[in-house]
Structures are given as structure tokens and as C-alpha cells.
PDB file of C-alpha atoms in Angstrom:
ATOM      1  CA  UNK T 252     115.318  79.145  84.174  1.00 94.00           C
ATOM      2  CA  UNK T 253     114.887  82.363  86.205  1.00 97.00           C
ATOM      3  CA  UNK T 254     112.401  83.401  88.650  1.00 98.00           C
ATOM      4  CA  UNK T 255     111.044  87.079  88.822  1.00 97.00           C
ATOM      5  CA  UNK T 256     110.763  89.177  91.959  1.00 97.00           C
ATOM      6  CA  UNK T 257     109.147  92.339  92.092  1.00 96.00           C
ATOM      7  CA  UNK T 258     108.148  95.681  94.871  1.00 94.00           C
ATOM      8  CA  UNK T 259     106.645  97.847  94.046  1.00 91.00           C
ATOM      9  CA  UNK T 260     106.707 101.487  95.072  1.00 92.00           C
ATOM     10  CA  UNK T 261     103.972 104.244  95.481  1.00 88.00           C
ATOM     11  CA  UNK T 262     106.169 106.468  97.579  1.00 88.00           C
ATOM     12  CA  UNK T 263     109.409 108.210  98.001  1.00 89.00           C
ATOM     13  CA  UNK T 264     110.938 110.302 100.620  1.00 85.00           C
ATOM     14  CA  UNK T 265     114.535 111.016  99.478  1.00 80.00           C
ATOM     15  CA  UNK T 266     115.149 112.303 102.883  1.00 80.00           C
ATOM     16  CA  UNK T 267     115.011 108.809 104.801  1.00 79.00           C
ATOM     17  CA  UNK T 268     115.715 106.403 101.918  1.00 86.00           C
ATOM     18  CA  UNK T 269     118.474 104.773 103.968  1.00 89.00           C
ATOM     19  CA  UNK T 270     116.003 102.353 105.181  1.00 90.00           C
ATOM     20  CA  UNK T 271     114.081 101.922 101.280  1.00 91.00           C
ATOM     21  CA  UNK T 272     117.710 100.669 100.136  1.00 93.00           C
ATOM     22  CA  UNK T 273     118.248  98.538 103.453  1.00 94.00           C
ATOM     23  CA  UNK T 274     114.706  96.460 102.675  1.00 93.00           C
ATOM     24  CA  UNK T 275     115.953  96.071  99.082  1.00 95.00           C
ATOM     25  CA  UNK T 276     119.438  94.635  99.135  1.00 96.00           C
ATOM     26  CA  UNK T 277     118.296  92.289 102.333  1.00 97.00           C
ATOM     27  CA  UNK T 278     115.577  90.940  99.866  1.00 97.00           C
ATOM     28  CA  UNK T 279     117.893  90.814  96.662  1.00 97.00           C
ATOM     29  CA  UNK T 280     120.683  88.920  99.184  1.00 97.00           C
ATOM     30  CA  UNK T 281     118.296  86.815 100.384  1.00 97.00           C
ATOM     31  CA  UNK T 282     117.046  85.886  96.848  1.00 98.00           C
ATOM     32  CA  UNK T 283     120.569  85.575  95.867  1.00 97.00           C
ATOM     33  CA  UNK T 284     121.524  83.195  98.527  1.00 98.00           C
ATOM     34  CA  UNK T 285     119.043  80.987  97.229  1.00 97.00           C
ATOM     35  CA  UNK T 286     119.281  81.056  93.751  1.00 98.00           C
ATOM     36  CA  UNK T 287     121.565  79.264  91.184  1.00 97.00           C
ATOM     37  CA  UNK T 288     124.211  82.106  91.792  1.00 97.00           C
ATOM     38  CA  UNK T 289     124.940  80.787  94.539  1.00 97.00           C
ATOM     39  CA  UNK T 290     125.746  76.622  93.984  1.00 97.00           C
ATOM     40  CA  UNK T 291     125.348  75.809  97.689  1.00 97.00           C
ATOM     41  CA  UNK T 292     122.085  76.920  97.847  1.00 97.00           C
ATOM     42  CA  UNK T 293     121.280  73.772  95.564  1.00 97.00           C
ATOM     43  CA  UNK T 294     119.054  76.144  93.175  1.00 98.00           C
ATOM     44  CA  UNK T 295     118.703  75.657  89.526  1.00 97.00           C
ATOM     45  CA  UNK T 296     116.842  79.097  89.500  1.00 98.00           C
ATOM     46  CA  UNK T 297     118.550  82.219  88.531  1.00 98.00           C
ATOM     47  CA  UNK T 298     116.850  85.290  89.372  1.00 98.00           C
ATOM     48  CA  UNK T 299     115.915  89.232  88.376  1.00 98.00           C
ATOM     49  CA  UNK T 300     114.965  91.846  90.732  1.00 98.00           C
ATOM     50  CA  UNK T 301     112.283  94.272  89.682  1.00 98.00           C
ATOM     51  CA  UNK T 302     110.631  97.629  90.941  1.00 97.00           C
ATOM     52  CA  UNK T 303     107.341  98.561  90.049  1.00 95.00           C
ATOM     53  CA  UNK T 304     107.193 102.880  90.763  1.00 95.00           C
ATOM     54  CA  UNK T 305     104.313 105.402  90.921  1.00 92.00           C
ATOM     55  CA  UNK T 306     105.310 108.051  88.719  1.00 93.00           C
ATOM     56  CA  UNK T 307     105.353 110.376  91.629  1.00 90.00           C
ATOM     57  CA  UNK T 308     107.916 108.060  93.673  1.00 92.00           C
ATOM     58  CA  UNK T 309     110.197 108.333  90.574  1.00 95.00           C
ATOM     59  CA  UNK T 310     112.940 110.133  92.481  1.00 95.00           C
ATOM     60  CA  UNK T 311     113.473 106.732  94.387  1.00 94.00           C
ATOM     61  CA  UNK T 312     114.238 104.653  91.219  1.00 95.00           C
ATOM     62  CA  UNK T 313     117.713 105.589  90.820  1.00 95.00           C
ATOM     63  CA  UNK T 314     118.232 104.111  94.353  1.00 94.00           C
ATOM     64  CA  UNK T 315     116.934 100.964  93.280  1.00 96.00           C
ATOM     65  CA  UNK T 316     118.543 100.727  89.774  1.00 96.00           C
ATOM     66  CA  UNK T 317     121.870 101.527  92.144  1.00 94.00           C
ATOM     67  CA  UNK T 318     120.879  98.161  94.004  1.00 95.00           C
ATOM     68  CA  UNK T 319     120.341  95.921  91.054  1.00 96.00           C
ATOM     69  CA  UNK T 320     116.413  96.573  90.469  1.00 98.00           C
ATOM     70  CA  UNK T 321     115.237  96.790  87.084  1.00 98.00           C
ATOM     71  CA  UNK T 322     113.022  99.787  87.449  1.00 98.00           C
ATOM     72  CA  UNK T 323     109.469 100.061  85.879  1.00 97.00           C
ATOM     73  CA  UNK T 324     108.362 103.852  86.266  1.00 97.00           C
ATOM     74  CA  UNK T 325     104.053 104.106  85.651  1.00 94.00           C
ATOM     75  CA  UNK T 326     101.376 105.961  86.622  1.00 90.00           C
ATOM     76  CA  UNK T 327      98.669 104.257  88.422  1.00 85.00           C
ATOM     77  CA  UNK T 328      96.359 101.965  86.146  1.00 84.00           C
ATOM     78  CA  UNK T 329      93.368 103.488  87.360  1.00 86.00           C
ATOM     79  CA  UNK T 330      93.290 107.312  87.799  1.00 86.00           C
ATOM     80  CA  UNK T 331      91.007 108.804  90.895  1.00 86.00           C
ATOM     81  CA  UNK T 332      88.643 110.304  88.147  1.00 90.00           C
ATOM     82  CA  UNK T 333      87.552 106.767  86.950  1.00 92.00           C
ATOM     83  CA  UNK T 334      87.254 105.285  90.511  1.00 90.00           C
ATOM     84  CA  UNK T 335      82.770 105.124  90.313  1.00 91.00           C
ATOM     85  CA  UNK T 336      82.253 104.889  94.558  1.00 90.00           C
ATOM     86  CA  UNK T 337      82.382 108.665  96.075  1.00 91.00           C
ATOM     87  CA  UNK T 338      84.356 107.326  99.175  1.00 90.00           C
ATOM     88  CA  UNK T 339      87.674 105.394  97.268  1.00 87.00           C
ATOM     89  CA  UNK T 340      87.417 108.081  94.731  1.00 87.00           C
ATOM     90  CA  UNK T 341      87.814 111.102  97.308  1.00 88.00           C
ATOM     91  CA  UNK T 342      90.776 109.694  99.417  1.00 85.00           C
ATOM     92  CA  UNK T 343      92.299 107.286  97.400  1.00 83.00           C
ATOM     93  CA  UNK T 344      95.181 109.987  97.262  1.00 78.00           C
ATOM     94  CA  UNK T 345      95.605 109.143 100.894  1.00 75.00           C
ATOM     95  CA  UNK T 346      96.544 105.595 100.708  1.00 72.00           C
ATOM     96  CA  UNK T 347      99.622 104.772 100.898  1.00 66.00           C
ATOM     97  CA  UNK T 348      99.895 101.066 101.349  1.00 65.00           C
ATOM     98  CA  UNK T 349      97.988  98.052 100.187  1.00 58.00           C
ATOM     99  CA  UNK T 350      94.828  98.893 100.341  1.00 50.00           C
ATOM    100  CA  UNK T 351      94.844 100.072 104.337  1.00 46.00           C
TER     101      UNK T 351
END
């Protein structure tokens, strides 16, 4: 059996992506660790590492595919123009995290 672990990614700043492929290996090590890969760990799980990408982070997802993610490049699901409430609609293009 394998588990499925997924990020996902709405932005990219090649500039200071030291610190984008830090947070990913320590996850995927940590995951490994405690997966089957590792017999210790007692698991019967393997696993598979996956990165969910707003189109315009794209330029990040050969960092992850370099770290063992299985990159999934899309555009949002909505787009701005179908958002119906004035407010989300006008700065949704400023979010940048979860819904904050």
C-alpha cells in the first residue's frame, strides 16, 4: 500500500528558493523515515511525494521534480472573473497563502 503526500504551490521566487527546497526534502525525509522504506520505522506504507503548482509558480517545479516531487502544473480551478462577491473577486490576486 502507499500513502500520498502532497504541497502545493501558488508561488515562486527563483531568487530565494534555497529555503522552498529545504521545507521539501525535510518533509520527504521525514515521510521517508516513517514509511516502509525504511524497515525500522515498522511501516507497511510506502509513500509518493506530490506538488500541486499555480501555473505562474511553474519555474519552481523543476526544483521539486529535482527533490523527488511528482509535479502537477494547473491553473487555478476558479479564475478571478467567476469569483460572484466584488471584494474576493478584486484582490484575490493578492493572496498568497491559505486563504489569509
Amino acid at each position: 500500500p502507499r500513502v500520498g503526500y502532497a504541497i502545493s504551490l501558488i508561488m515562486c521566487d527563483t531568487a530565494s528558493s534555497a529555503g522552498l527546497l529545504d521545507a521539501a526534502l525535510i518533509l520527504r525525509h521525514s515521510i521517508h523515515l516513517n514509511s516502509a522504506r525504511t524497515p525500522a520505522s515498522g511501516s507497511k506504507y510506502d509513500y509518493k511525494m506530490y506538488a500541486l503548482v499555480h501555473e505562474r509558480a511553474a519555474a519552481c517545479a523543476p526544483l521539486l521534480e529535482r527533490a523527488g516531487f511528482a509535479v502537477v502544473v494547473r491553473p487555478p480551478p476558479v479564475r478571478a472573473a467567476e469569483i460572484r462577491g466584488d471584494y474576493l473577486r478584486e484582490h484575490i490576486h493578492e493572496e498568497v497563502c491559505c486563504g489569509a
